[in-house]
Amino acid sequence: MRKEDKSLIIEKIANTINEYGCFYLTDTTGMNAEQTSALRRACFNADVKMVVVKNTLLHKALEQSEIDYSELYPVLSGTTAMLFANVGNAPAKTIKAFHSKENQMPILKAAFVEETVYVGADQLDTLASIKSKNELIADVVALLQSPAKNVISALQSSGNKLHGILETLSNK
């Protein structure tokens, strides 16, 4: 590969990293073509972009960034596939759903989510349980609506009681 081609690829990887809010590094060694296609399909359905990259080119792209990715450098070995998403837990949920008893691939090497680095396959459950921004907003809205709903239902129920008492008195 020519030096010009490498620099274009490095720039493209760096732009993709900056475009998305989070990315995961996975090891896909040992996956056959059928499993890889199934993983790509699962990623597409979950709105996750999957790209297989050369470790040396990825290393150079990470070095060019303003953010310090030095914690990720030690995991850049073997076959590396990057999963990009704007929702922090989407790739983790996709990987977790893809795992089965026969298929333990892909293996999570590391992830960069919400300006935090997670290293190791044991972090997959933690990453899958992280709530996305939209889920957190929905939780806050539900908490804010709860007291108002209680007041409205109390007013409605007492209104019904008052109406029942007035109707009983008018009948007598």
Tab-separated table of C-alpha atoms in Angstrom:
chain	number	residue	atom	x	y	z
A	1	MET	CA	0.000	0.000	0.000
A	2	ARG	CA	1.305	3.416	-0.947
A	3	LYS	CA	1.982	6.078	1.656
A	4	GLU	CA	-0.681	8.368	0.152
A	5	ASP	CA	-3.298	5.620	0.435
A	6	LYS	CA	-2.348	4.989	4.057
A	7	SER	CA	-2.643	8.664	4.944
A	8	LEU	CA	-6.109	8.807	3.334
A	9	ILE	CA	-7.234	5.753	5.296
A	10	ILE	CA	-5.832	7.178	8.550
A	11	GLU	CA	-7.666	10.438	7.908
A	12	LYS	CA	-10.904	8.578	7.146
A	13	ILE	CA	-10.625	6.538	10.372
A	14	ALA	CA	-9.899	9.700	12.383
A	15	ASN	CA	-12.922	11.471	10.865
A	16	THR	CA	-15.164	8.504	11.665
A	17	ILE	CA	-13.927	8.426	15.277
A	18	ASN	CA	-14.695	12.141	15.633
A	19	GLU	CA	-18.099	11.741	13.972
A	20	TYR	CA	-19.449	9.176	16.437
A	21	GLY	CA	-19.881	9.566	20.179
A	22	CYS	CA	-18.456	6.180	21.055
A	23	PHE	CA	-16.617	3.244	19.561
A	24	TYR	CA	-15.835	-0.323	20.531
A	25	LEU	CA	-12.800	-2.404	19.579
A	26	THR	CA	-13.557	-6.094	19.159
A	27	ASP	CA	-11.572	-9.198	18.282
A	28	THR	CA	-13.147	-11.130	15.442
A	29	THR	CA	-10.392	-13.723	15.072
A	30	GLY	CA	-11.843	-17.133	14.358
A	31	MET	CA	-15.129	-15.907	12.910
A	32	ASN	CA	-16.006	-17.443	9.565
A	33	ALA	CA	-17.653	-15.551	6.694
A	34	GLU	CA	-21.174	-16.592	7.714
A	35	GLN	CA	-20.701	-15.395	11.305
A	36	THR	CA	-19.110	-12.144	10.135
A	37	SER	CA	-22.019	-11.473	7.779
A	38	ALA	CA	-24.490	-12.197	10.576
A	39	LEU	CA	-22.626	-9.782	12.863
A	40	ARG	CA	-22.623	-7.084	10.193
A	41	ARG	CA	-26.384	-7.608	9.707
A	42	ALA	CA	-26.989	-7.357	13.475
A	43	CYS	CA	-24.929	-4.175	13.619
A	44	PHE	CA	-26.827	-2.660	10.693
A	45	ASN	CA	-30.171	-3.454	12.351
A	46	ALA	CA	-28.991	-1.831	15.613
A	47	ASP	CA	-27.753	1.329	13.812
A	48	VAL	CA	-24.129	0.439	14.569
A	49	LYS	CA	-21.407	0.919	11.960
A	50	MET	CA	-18.860	-1.919	11.764
A	51	VAL	CA	-15.430	-1.407	10.180
A	52	VAL	CA	-12.462	-3.788	10.166
A	53	VAL	CA	-9.207	-1.858	10.467
A	54	LYS	CA	-5.466	-2.447	10.497
A	55	ASN	CA	-4.086	-1.904	13.974
A	56	THR	CA	-1.157	0.259	12.859
A	57	LEU	CA	-3.424	2.587	10.875
A	58	LEU	CA	-5.881	2.800	13.769
A	59	HIS	CA	-3.023	3.581	16.162
A	60	LYS	CA	-1.904	6.461	13.956
A	61	ALA	CA	-5.483	7.753	13.635
A	62	LEU	CA	-5.899	7.686	17.418
A	63	GLU	CA	-2.591	9.549	17.858
A	64	GLN	CA	-3.821	12.326	15.562
A	65	SER	CA	-6.869	12.973	17.728
A	66	GLU	CA	-7.042	15.696	20.362
A	67	ILE	CA	-8.341	13.130	22.892
A	68	ASP	CA	-5.839	10.917	24.716
A	69	TYR	CA	-6.495	7.310	23.646
A	70	SER	CA	-3.226	5.932	25.042
A	71	GLU	CA	-5.099	3.380	27.216
A	72	LEU	CA	-6.344	1.707	24.025
A	73	TYR	CA	-2.922	1.167	22.432
A	74	PRO	CA	-2.084	-2.100	24.274
A	75	VAL	CA	-5.207	-3.868	22.903
A	76	LEU	CA	-4.359	-3.108	19.277
A	77	SER	CA	-3.290	-6.585	18.216
A	78	GLY	CA	-4.872	-9.388	16.257
A	79	THR	CA	-7.934	-8.805	14.102
A	80	THR	CA	-9.690	-5.605	15.117
A	81	ALA	CA	-13.191	-4.590	14.155
A	82	MET	CA	-14.487	-1.200	15.242
A	83	LEU	CA	-18.141	-0.690	16.125
A	84	PHE	CA	-19.302	2.929	15.970
A	85	ALA	CA	-22.550	4.286	17.406
A	86	ASN	CA	-24.039	7.478	18.738
A	87	VAL	CA	-25.787	5.582	21.533
A	88	GLY	CA	-23.235	4.337	24.079
A	89	ASN	CA	-24.800	0.984	24.896
A	90	ALA	CA	-25.958	-0.043	21.393
A	91	PRO	CA	-22.765	-1.912	20.366
A	92	ALA	CA	-22.575	-3.689	23.755
A	93	LYS	CA	-26.179	-4.855	23.448
A	94	THR	CA	-25.513	-5.997	19.871
A	95	ILE	CA	-22.429	-8.002	20.907
A	96	LYS	CA	-24.270	-9.494	23.873
A	97	ALA	CA	-27.238	-10.504	21.712
A	98	PHE	CA	-24.900	-12.006	19.119
A	99	HIS	CA	-23.190	-14.246	21.673
A	100	SER	CA	-24.547	-17.750	22.071
A	101	LYS	CA	-23.334	-20.984	23.623
A	102	GLU	CA	-21.593	-22.003	20.399
A	103	ASN	CA	-20.534	-18.512	19.361
A	104	GLN	CA	-18.527	-16.439	21.848
A	105	MET	CA	-17.298	-14.049	19.176
A	106	PRO	CA	-16.677	-11.176	18.852
A	107	ILE	CA	-14.680	-10.545	22.012
A	108	LEU	CA	-14.670	-7.031	23.415
A	109	LYS	CA	-11.131	-5.632	23.552
A	110	ALA	CA	-11.946	-2.097	24.657
A	111	ALA	CA	-14.483	0.681	24.310
A	112	PHE	CA	-14.543	4.462	24.414
A	113	VAL	CA	-17.943	5.611	25.705
A	114	GLU	CA	-18.873	9.015	27.117
A	115	GLU	CA	-15.213	10.054	27.376
A	116	THR	CA	-14.377	6.944	29.412
A	117	VAL	CA	-12.196	4.014	28.352
A	118	TYR	CA	-13.286	0.470	29.212
A	119	VAL	CA	-10.709	-2.282	28.653
A	120	GLY	CA	-11.387	-6.017	28.687
A	121	ALA	CA	-14.138	-8.460	27.819
A	122	ASP	CA	-15.385	-8.401	31.415
A	123	GLN	CA	-16.652	-4.840	30.834
A	124	LEU	CA	-19.346	-5.974	28.369
A	125	ASP	CA	-22.088	-6.332	31.012
A	126	THR	CA	-21.237	-2.918	32.445
A	127	LEU	CA	-21.390	-1.302	29.012
A	128	ALA	CA	-24.673	-3.005	28.127
A	129	SER	CA	-26.278	-1.724	31.331
A	130	ILE	CA	-25.264	1.914	30.783
A	131	LYS	CA	-28.335	3.993	30.045
A	132	SER	CA	-28.331	6.093	26.918
A	133	LYS	CA	-28.987	9.816	26.964
A	134	ASN	CA	-32.562	9.313	25.733
A	135	GLU	CA	-33.252	6.678	28.398
A	136	LEU	CA	-31.991	9.037	31.119
A	137	ILE	CA	-34.146	11.882	29.816
A	138	ALA	CA	-37.186	9.576	29.796
A	139	ASP	CA	-36.469	8.580	33.418
A	140	VAL	CA	-36.211	12.226	34.503
A	141	VAL	CA	-39.437	13.158	32.698
A	142	ALA	CA	-41.234	10.214	34.321
A	143	LEU	CA	-39.984	11.289	37.752
A	144	LEU	CA	-41.111	14.858	37.153
A	145	GLN	CA	-44.553	13.767	35.924
A	146	SER	CA	-45.194	11.434	38.842
A	147	PRO	CA	-46.056	14.080	41.499
A	148	ALA	CA	-48.264	16.007	39.073
A	149	LYS	CA	-50.162	12.834	38.167
A	150	ASN	CA	-50.680	12.075	41.867
A	151	VAL	CA	-52.123	15.555	42.512
A	152	ILE	CA	-54.426	15.366	39.506
A	153	SER	CA	-55.708	11.918	40.440
A	154	ALA	CA	-56.288	13.042	44.057
A	155	LEU	CA	-58.256	16.055	42.855
A	156	GLN	CA	-60.289	13.928	40.483
A	157	SER	CA	-61.082	11.304	43.095
A	158	SER	CA	-62.074	13.909	45.706
A	159	GLY	CA	-64.207	15.643	43.082
A	160	ASN	CA	-66.025	12.385	42.443
A	161	LYS	CA	-66.593	11.911	46.185
A	162	LEU	CA	-67.918	15.451	46.552
A	163	HIS	CA	-70.238	14.951	43.585
A	164	GLY	CA	-71.534	11.719	45.127
A	165	ILE	CA	-72.220	13.403	48.481
A	166	LEU	CA	-74.049	16.315	46.844
A	167	GLU	CA	-76.134	13.950	44.746
A	168	THR	CA	-77.083	11.897	47.829
A	169	LEU	CA	-78.092	15.009	49.748
A	170	SER	CA	-80.175	16.318	46.857
A	171	ASN	CA	-82.046	12.991	46.624
A	172	LYS	CA	-83.020	13.177	50.340
